[in-house]
């Protein structure tokens, strides 16, 4: 990949948006455990992230490589959705102890690869992804979102916006969304509003799951029409629940709807793909003790003195438990 200057996005360009926070959770549970030998620092998710970025930037076919790229992160748990519904995500357990330091390391990795890292206080990564995707599509570009998160499936527009499962390298288009939710992407939020989501503590309507929600939306067209005509439902309990919990369904829809007008903290023009500083990248990979990827990086940029490049100083301490396990 040749170096490219940061520039405005235009028709024919290809924007990749990596769901950084979502990726680290997925990688943590999907990839085998890995620790840094020198201090026992858990680095499995970081390794997976670095290999994914390297493959994206160096191994992707020329016609499929991004012209613009960014990694989008969550910040704090409290967002504008907590103002809508105080219990939103209230029951989520804290991240595992050995996962916590990997968030900071993935941010360090993003910098080392020369890729913009984006986050906005009060908004979830998904909202920023929605806003950036909209801006890119309006400019005539196509968008690939590196994530398999079901909450992002509402953004899919065939030929314009698709998801890419980073673990399976599998694209997610309308057909895959239909398989998952029983409705096209434009109706996903209506189904989610009815079915709720126990993981995020989105209440939904009692007794209605994804399959039933899809049947109802396919029959009535959208959530509001269904709620207005709920008295027509023949099943007694279902009818009663829809009438009783109509307002909670509306609140749930607001919770699951991504904010396409979220304020973007970095302009798209700064996402233009550029070459990383190979020496900085080698220093980071050396500090992480990712020997194989470090050698690939050195070979890719013909760094004959890679062995003499000092390891980067990273201000991230290993968890006590991991350190003691290696003592």
PDB file of C-alpha atoms in Angstrom, residues 4 15 22 29 37 70 73 93-94 115 127 145-146 158 162-163 166 222 227 231 237 243-244 251 254 269 278 314 322:
ATOM      1  CA  UNK A   4      -1.685   8.578   0.925  1.00  0.00           C
ATOM      2  CA  UNK A  15     -14.077   4.027   4.485  1.00  0.00           C
ATOM      3  CA  UNK A  22     -16.423  -4.345  20.413  1.00  0.00           C
ATOM      4  CA  UNK A  29     -13.469 -14.521  24.254  1.00  0.00           C
ATOM      5  CA  UNK A  37       6.615 -13.501  28.937  1.00  0.00           C
ATOM      6  CA  UNK A  70     -10.339   4.891  11.833  1.00  0.00           C
ATOM      7  CA  UNK A  73     -13.850   3.446  20.884  1.00  0.00           C
ATOM      8  CA  UNK A  93     -20.623  -6.754  35.049  1.00  0.00           C
ATOM      9  CA  UNK A  94     -17.248  -5.010  35.005  1.00  0.00           C
ATOM     10  CA  UNK A 115      -4.503   5.048  12.432  1.00  0.00           C
ATOM     11  CA  UNK A 127     -23.281   6.252  17.444  1.00  0.00           C
ATOM     12  CA  UNK A 145     -17.642  -1.595   9.490  1.00  0.00           C
ATOM     13  CA  UNK A 146     -15.273  -4.072  11.103  1.00  0.00           C
ATOM     14  CA  UNK A 158     -26.392  -3.151   0.317  1.00  0.00           C
ATOM     15  CA  UNK A 162     -21.733  -3.539   5.167  1.00  0.00           C
ATOM     16  CA  UNK A 163     -20.296  -5.147   8.266  1.00  0.00           C
ATOM     17  CA  UNK A 166     -13.239  -9.643  11.908  1.00  0.00           C
ATOM     18  CA  UNK A 222     -43.467  -0.743  11.921  1.00  0.00           C
ATOM     19  CA  UNK A 227     -48.811  -0.338  18.966  1.00  0.00           C
ATOM     20  CA  UNK A 231     -56.104  -4.268  20.127  1.00  0.00           C
ATOM     21  CA  UNK A 237     -51.469 -12.161  26.721  1.00  0.00           C
ATOM     22  CA  UNK A 243     -51.002  -2.365  25.259  1.00  0.00           C
ATOM     23  CA  UNK A 244     -49.605  -2.231  28.793  1.00  0.00           C
ATOM     24  CA  UNK A 251     -38.417   3.984  25.020  1.00  0.00           C
ATOM     25  CA  UNK A 254     -35.000   5.197  21.385  1.00  0.00           C
ATOM     26  CA  UNK A 269     -10.607  14.202   6.014  1.00  0.00           C
ATOM     27  CA  UNK A 278       7.813   1.467  10.557  1.00  0.00           C
ATOM     28  CA  UNK A 314       4.392   1.654  27.376  1.00  0.00           C
ATOM     29  CA  UNK A 322      -1.102 -11.976  36.194  1.00  0.00           C
TER      30      UNK A 322
END
